[in-house]
Amino acid sequence: MIGLLEVLDRDEHVRHYLPIASWPVRAGRAIDNDLVIDDPHIAPHHFQVDADESGVFVLVGDTVNGLRVGGKRFDAGQRIAVGDTPLRLAVGESHLCLRLASHPVQAELPLHTPHSLWHAAWPTLAAFVLVLAALLFSTWLDTDPDEWTRALGSTLVAALTAGLAWCAGWSLLSKIFTRRSHFWWHVRVLLLGVLAIDVAGAATRLIAFSLSLPVVSDFSFVLSYAIAAAMLYFHVLGVEPRHPARMRAVAVGIFLAGTALSLWFNLQNRDQLGEELYMNHLFPPALRLARPVDSDRFVRGLAPLQSRLDEKAKKRDAGGDGPGGDED
């Protein structure tokens, strides 16, 4: 055997392969090929692999779709030289790999098998406990003592239901496209993402309070959107592992679009790009690092607001001068 022509699944596993004992080797949809590929976007005789004095090459056959190698399209009649490494071919909606006997075999990858069930479960359990603690604490802060038990029960039920439905939906997509559910992968992605968003929100509020920089918490939603986009990327990676670069581009695009829309809505609703009209979170005074401002200096700092308030008052008065606006 001088080579293998492998047909790959979406998760890069080999679906089936053709041992090559001599050249040429033909591939396509017709049954007289050496490798028959059931793909409606593949021509009856789509390509062949052959060799001459210059080496092994792939010759594109009579096809309108051509084939792609490394993102570059090759049309009918063109040749692609096979180098010193396996050649990946995108043919129609199928993906193939041509491996020659002279190609080096990649090193064996270590198998990340946990030593016990505890070693496999403890990261997920730790993330779950931290997320649960953050949920309990936020519910305790936002609820009256008399209503805390009822609010806690409804919050836990809603959070667990939403989390399980979210992970189950992603697991179903993974099962459809990769034949593996990756359920615990999606659970870990969700828990770590929610925990990261909580930590980022608390950190930005603390920095804003300690250093008297309200702009940090005013734009904390940008950091939350970045974490959410990273969550989406890792979820999609369990569904489409073949194109990580493309998935990263999609996640970045969603992040930029979400951030731009939030900035635009804030500008329309609040006449400012930030999310908060004022810093409404207070921490223990011992955590305050910024120097205090005396009352006289604070009042002088409010002087520039006078012109803005007068301008808004004039606009409001001008809006009431229309028909029916003056009842004198």
Coordinates of C-alpha atoms in Angstrom, one line a residue:
M1 CA 0.0 0.0 0.0
I2 CA 1.5 3.3 -1.1
G3 CA -1.2 5.6 0.3
L4 CA -4.7 6.2 1.8
L5 CA -7.5 8.4 0.5
E6 CA -9.7 9.1 3.6
V7 CA -13.2 10.5 3.8
L8 CA -13.6 12.6 7.0
D9 CA -16.6 13.4 9.1
R10 CA -17.4 16.9 10.5
D11 CA -15.4 16.1 13.6
E12 CA -12.3 15.1 11.6
H13 CA -12.7 11.4 12.2
V14 CA -12.3 9.0 9.3
R15 CA -15.6 7.8 8.0
H16 CA -14.1 5.3 5.5
Y17 CA -10.9 5.1 3.5
L18 CA -9.5 3.7 0.2
P19 CA -6.1 1.9 0.4
I20 CA -4.0 2.8 -2.6
A21 CA -1.8 0.2 -4.2
S22 CA -1.1 1.8 -7.6
W23 CA -1.7 5.0 -9.6
P24 CA -4.0 6.4 -10.9
V25 CA -6.9 6.5 -8.4
R26 CA -10.2 8.1 -9.4
A27 CA -12.8 9.5 -7.2
G28 CA -16.3 10.7 -7.9
R29 CA -20.0 9.8 -7.8
A30 CA -20.0 7.3 -10.6
I31 CA -19.7 3.6 -9.6
D32 CA -16.7 2.9 -11.8
N33 CA -14.5 5.1 -9.6
D34 CA -12.0 3.6 -7.2
L35 CA -13.6 5.8 -4.5
V36 CA -17.3 6.4 -4.8
I37 CA -18.6 9.5 -2.8
D38 CA -22.3 9.9 -2.4
D39 CA -22.5 13.7 -2.6
P40 CA -24.8 15.5 -5.1
H41 CA -22.2 18.4 -5.4
I42 CA -19.6 16.0 -6.7
A43 CA -19.2 15.2 -10.4
P44 CA -19.3 11.6 -11.7
H45 CA -15.5 11.7 -12.2
H46 CA -14.5 14.6 -10.0
F47 CA -10.7 14.1 -9.6
Q48 CA -8.0 11.6 -9.8
V49 CA -4.7 11.1 -8.0
D50 CA -1.7 10.2 -10.2
A51 CA 2.0 10.3 -10.3
D52 CA 4.8 11.1 -12.8
E53 CA 8.5 11.9 -12.7
S54 CA 7.7 15.1 -10.8
G55 CA 5.8 13.3 -8.0
V56 CA 2.3 12.6 -6.9
F57 CA -0.4 15.1 -7.9
V58 CA -4.2 15.6 -7.9
L59 CA -5.8 16.3 -11.2
V60 CA -9.3 18.0 -11.2
G61 CA -11.7 16.3 -13.5
D62 CA -14.8 17.5 -15.4
T63 CA -16.6 19.4 -12.6
V64 CA -18.3 22.8 -12.2
N65 CA -17.6 23.0 -8.5
G66 CA -13.9 22.2 -8.6
L67 CA -12.2 21.4 -5.3
R68 CA -10.5 23.4 -2.6
V69 CA -7.1 23.0 -0.9
G70 CA -6.2 25.3 1.9
G71 CA -9.0 27.6 1.0
K72 CA -7.9 28.0 -2.6
R73 CA -10.2 26.8 -5.4
F74 CA -8.9 24.7 -8.3
D75 CA -11.0 24.2 -11.4
A76 CA -11.3 21.5 -14.0
G77 CA -8.0 20.5 -15.6
Q78 CA -5.8 22.1 -12.9
R79 CA -3.2 20.1 -11.0
I80 CA -2.3 20.2 -7.3
A81 CA 1.1 18.8 -6.3
V82 CA 1.1 16.6 -3.2
G83 CA 3.9 17.8 -0.8
D84 CA 5.6 16.3 2.2
T85 CA 2.5 16.4 4.4
P86 CA -1.0 14.9 4.0
L87 CA -3.2 16.9 1.6
R88 CA -6.6 18.0 2.7
L89 CA -9.2 18.3 0.0
A90 CA -12.7 19.9 0.1
V91 CA -14.7 18.3 -2.6
G92 CA -18.4 19.4 -2.9
E93 CA -19.6 19.2 0.7
S94 CA -17.2 16.4 1.6
H95 CA -13.8 16.5 3.1
L96 CA -11.0 14.1 2.2
C97 CA -7.4 13.6 3.2
L98 CA -4.7 12.1 1.0
R99 CA -1.9 10.4 2.9
L100 CA 1.1 8.8 1.3
A101 CA 3.3 6.2 2.8
S102 CA 6.2 8.7 2.7
H103 CA 4.3 11.2 4.8
P104 CA 5.4 11.4 8.4
V105 CA 2.9 10.2 11.0
Q106 CA 2.0 12.7 13.6
A107 CA 3.0 12.0 17.2
E108 CA 0.6 10.2 19.4
L109 CA -1.6 12.6 21.4
P110 CA -1.9 12.0 25.1
L111 CA -5.3 10.6 26.2
H112 CA -6.7 12.9 28.9
T113 CA -8.4 10.2 30.9
P114 CA -9.2 11.2 34.5
H115 CA -7.9 8.9 37.2
S116 CA -11.3 8.7 38.9
L117 CA -14.8 10.0 38.7
W118 CA -13.9 12.7 41.2
H119 CA -11.0 14.0 39.0
A120 CA -13.5 14.2 36.0
A121 CA -16.3 15.9 38.0
W122 CA -14.6 18.3 40.4
P123 CA -14.1 21.2 38.0
T124 CA -17.7 21.2 37.0
L125 CA -18.9 20.8 40.6
A126 CA -16.6 23.6 41.8
A127 CA -18.0 25.9 39.1
F128 CA -21.5 24.9 40.0
V129 CA -21.0 25.6 43.7
L130 CA -19.5 29.1 42.9
V131 CA -22.3 30.0 40.5
L132 CA -24.9 28.8 43.1
A133 CA -23.2 30.9 45.8
A134 CA -23.2 34.0 43.6
L135 CA -26.9 33.4 42.8
L136 CA -27.8 32.9 46.5
F137 CA -25.9 36.1 47.5
S138 CA -27.5 38.2 44.8
T139 CA -30.9 36.9 45.7
W140 CA -30.3 37.7 49.4
L141 CA -29.2 41.3 48.5
D142 CA -32.2 42.0 46.2
T143 CA -35.0 40.5 48.3
D144 CA -36.7 41.5 51.5
P145 CA -36.0 39.0 54.4
D146 CA -39.7 38.0 54.6
E147 CA -39.7 37.0 50.9
W148 CA -36.2 35.5 50.7
T149 CA -37.2 31.8 50.9
R150 CA -39.9 32.1 48.2
A151 CA -37.6 34.2 45.9
L152 CA -34.8 31.8 46.4
G153 CA -36.9 28.8 45.4
S154 CA -38.3 30.4 42.3
T155 CA -34.8 31.7 41.3
L156 CA -33.2 28.3 41.7
V157 CA -36.0 26.6 39.7
A158 CA -35.8 29.2 36.9
A159 CA -32.0 29.1 36.7
L160 CA -31.8 25.2 36.7
T161 CA -34.5 25.0 34.1
A162 CA -32.9 27.6 31.8
G163 CA -29.4 26.1 32.2
L164 CA -30.6 22.5 31.5
A165 CA -32.6 23.6 28.5
W166 CA -29.6 25.6 27.2
C167 CA -27.1 22.8 27.5
A168 CA -29.6 20.2 26.2
G169 CA -30.1 22.3 23.1
W170 CA -26.4 22.6 22.4
S171 CA -26.0 18.9 23.2
L172 CA -28.6 18.0 20.6
L173 CA -26.8 20.0 18.0
S174 CA -23.5 18.4 18.8
K175 CA -25.2 14.9 18.6
I176 CA -26.6 15.8 15.2
F177 CA -23.4 17.1 13.6
T178 CA -20.6 15.2 15.4
R179 CA -22.5 12.1 16.7
R180 CA -21.4 13.0 20.3
S181 CA -23.5 15.0 22.7
H182 CA -20.7 16.7 24.6
F183 CA -23.2 17.5 27.3
W184 CA -20.8 18.0 30.1
W185 CA -18.6 20.2 27.8
H186 CA -21.6 22.5 27.3
V187 CA -22.4 22.5 31.0
R188 CA -18.8 23.5 31.9
V189 CA -18.8 26.2 29.2
L190 CA -22.1 27.6 30.6
L191 CA -21.0 27.5 34.3
L192 CA -17.6 29.1 33.6
G193 CA -19.1 31.7 31.4
V194 CA -21.7 32.7 34.0
L195 CA -19.1 32.7 36.7
A196 CA -16.8 34.9 34.6
I197 CA -19.6 37.4 33.9
D198 CA -20.4 37.6 37.6
V199 CA -16.7 38.1 38.6
A200 CA -16.2 40.7 35.8
G201 CA -19.2 42.6 36.9
A202 CA -18.2 42.6 40.6
A203 CA -14.6 43.6 39.7
T204 CA -15.6 46.5 37.5
R205 CA -18.0 47.9 40.2
L206 CA -15.3 47.5 42.8
I207 CA -12.7 49.3 40.7
A208 CA -15.1 52.1 39.8
F209 CA -15.9 52.6 43.5
S210 CA -12.3 52.3 44.8
L211 CA -10.7 54.6 42.3
S212 CA -13.7 56.9 41.7
L213 CA -13.8 55.9 38.0
P214 CA -17.5 55.4 37.2
V215 CA -16.7 55.0 33.5
V216 CA -15.3 51.5 34.4
S217 CA -18.7 50.2 35.6
D218 CA -20.5 52.4 33.1
F219 CA -19.1 50.3 30.2
S220 CA -18.9 47.0 32.0
F221 CA -21.4 45.6 29.6
V222 CA -18.6 45.5 26.9
L223 CA -16.7 43.0 29.0
S224 CA -19.8 41.0 29.6
Y225 CA -20.5 40.9 25.9
A226 CA -16.9 39.7 25.3
I227 CA -17.3 36.9 27.8
A228 CA -20.7 35.9 26.3
A229 CA -19.1 35.8 22.8
A230 CA -16.3 33.5 24.1
M231 CA -19.0 31.3 25.6
L232 CA -20.8 31.1 22.2
Y233 CA -17.5 30.3 20.5
F234 CA -16.8 27.3 22.8
H235 CA -20.4 26.1 22.5
V236 CA -20.2 26.2 18.7
L237 CA -16.8 24.5 18.9
G238 CA -18.6 21.4 20.3
V239 CA -20.8 21.5 17.2
E240 CA -18.4 22.5 14.4
P241 CA -14.8 21.6 15.5
R242 CA -13.5 21.7 11.9
H243 CA -13.4 25.5 11.4
P244 CA -12.2 27.2 14.7
A245 CA -10.9 30.3 12.9
R246 CA -14.3 30.8 11.2
M247 CA -16.1 30.3 14.5
R248 CA -13.9 32.8 16.2
A249 CA -14.7 35.3 13.4
V250 CA -18.4 34.8 14.0
A251 CA -18.0 35.2 17.7
V252 CA -16.1 38.5 17.3
G253 CA -18.7 39.7 14.8
I254 CA -21.5 39.0 17.2
F255 CA -19.6 40.8 20.0
L256 CA -19.0 43.9 17.8
A257 CA -22.6 44.0 16.7
G258 CA -24.0 43.6 20.2
T259 CA -21.7 46.3 21.6
A260 CA -22.5 48.7 18.8
L261 CA -26.3 48.2 19.3
S262 CA -26.0 48.7 23.0
L263 CA -24.0 51.9 22.6
W264 CA -26.6 53.2 20.1
F265 CA -29.6 52.3 22.3
N266 CA -27.9 54.0 25.3
L267 CA -27.3 57.1 23.2
Q268 CA -30.9 57.2 22.1
N269 CA -32.4 56.5 25.6
R270 CA -30.0 58.3 27.9
D271 CA -28.0 60.8 25.6
Q272 CA -24.8 59.0 26.6
L273 CA -22.9 55.9 25.5
G274 CA -22.6 54.5 29.0
E275 CA -25.2 52.3 30.7
E276 CA -25.5 53.9 34.1
L277 CA -26.7 57.4 34.8
Y278 CA -24.9 57.3 38.1
M279 CA -22.8 54.9 40.1
N280 CA -25.3 53.1 42.3
H281 CA -23.1 50.5 44.0
L282 CA -21.4 51.1 47.3
F283 CA -18.7 49.0 49.0
P284 CA -17.2 49.3 52.5
P285 CA -15.4 52.6 52.9
A286 CA -12.2 50.8 53.7
L287 CA -12.0 49.7 50.1
R288 CA -12.1 53.3 48.9
L289 CA -8.6 54.3 47.5
A290 CA -9.5 57.6 45.8
R291 CA -9.0 60.8 47.8
P292 CA -12.2 62.4 49.1
V293 CA -13.5 65.5 47.5
D294 CA -14.6 68.4 49.8
S295 CA -18.1 69.8 49.3
D296 CA -16.9 73.2 47.9
R297 CA -14.9 71.5 45.2
F298 CA -17.8 69.1 44.4
V299 CA -20.2 72.0 44.0
R300 CA -17.8 73.9 41.7
G301 CA -17.6 70.7 39.6
L302 CA -21.3 70.9 39.1
A303 CA -21.2 74.3 37.4
P304 CA -20.8 73.0 33.8
L305 CA -24.1 71.2 34.2
Q306 CA -25.9 74.5 34.4
S307 CA -25.7 75.2 30.7
R308 CA -26.8 71.7 29.7
L309 CA -29.8 71.9 32.0
D310 CA -30.8 75.3 30.7
E311 CA -30.5 74.0 27.2
K312 CA -32.8 71.1 28.0
A313 CA -35.3 73.3 29.7
K314 CA -35.4 75.6 26.6
K315 CA -36.1 72.6 24.4
R316 CA -38.9 71.4 26.7
D317 CA -40.5 74.9 26.8
A318 CA -40.2 75.2 23.0
G319 CA -42.0 71.9 22.6
G320 CA -45.0 73.1 24.5
D321 CA -45.6 76.2 22.4
G322 CA -47.5 74.4 19.7
P323 CA -51.3 74.4 19.1
G324 CA -53.0 73.7 22.4
G325 CA -49.7 74.1 24.3
D326 CA -50.6 77.6 25.7
E327 CA -53.7 77.8 27.8
D328 CA -53.5 81.4 28.9

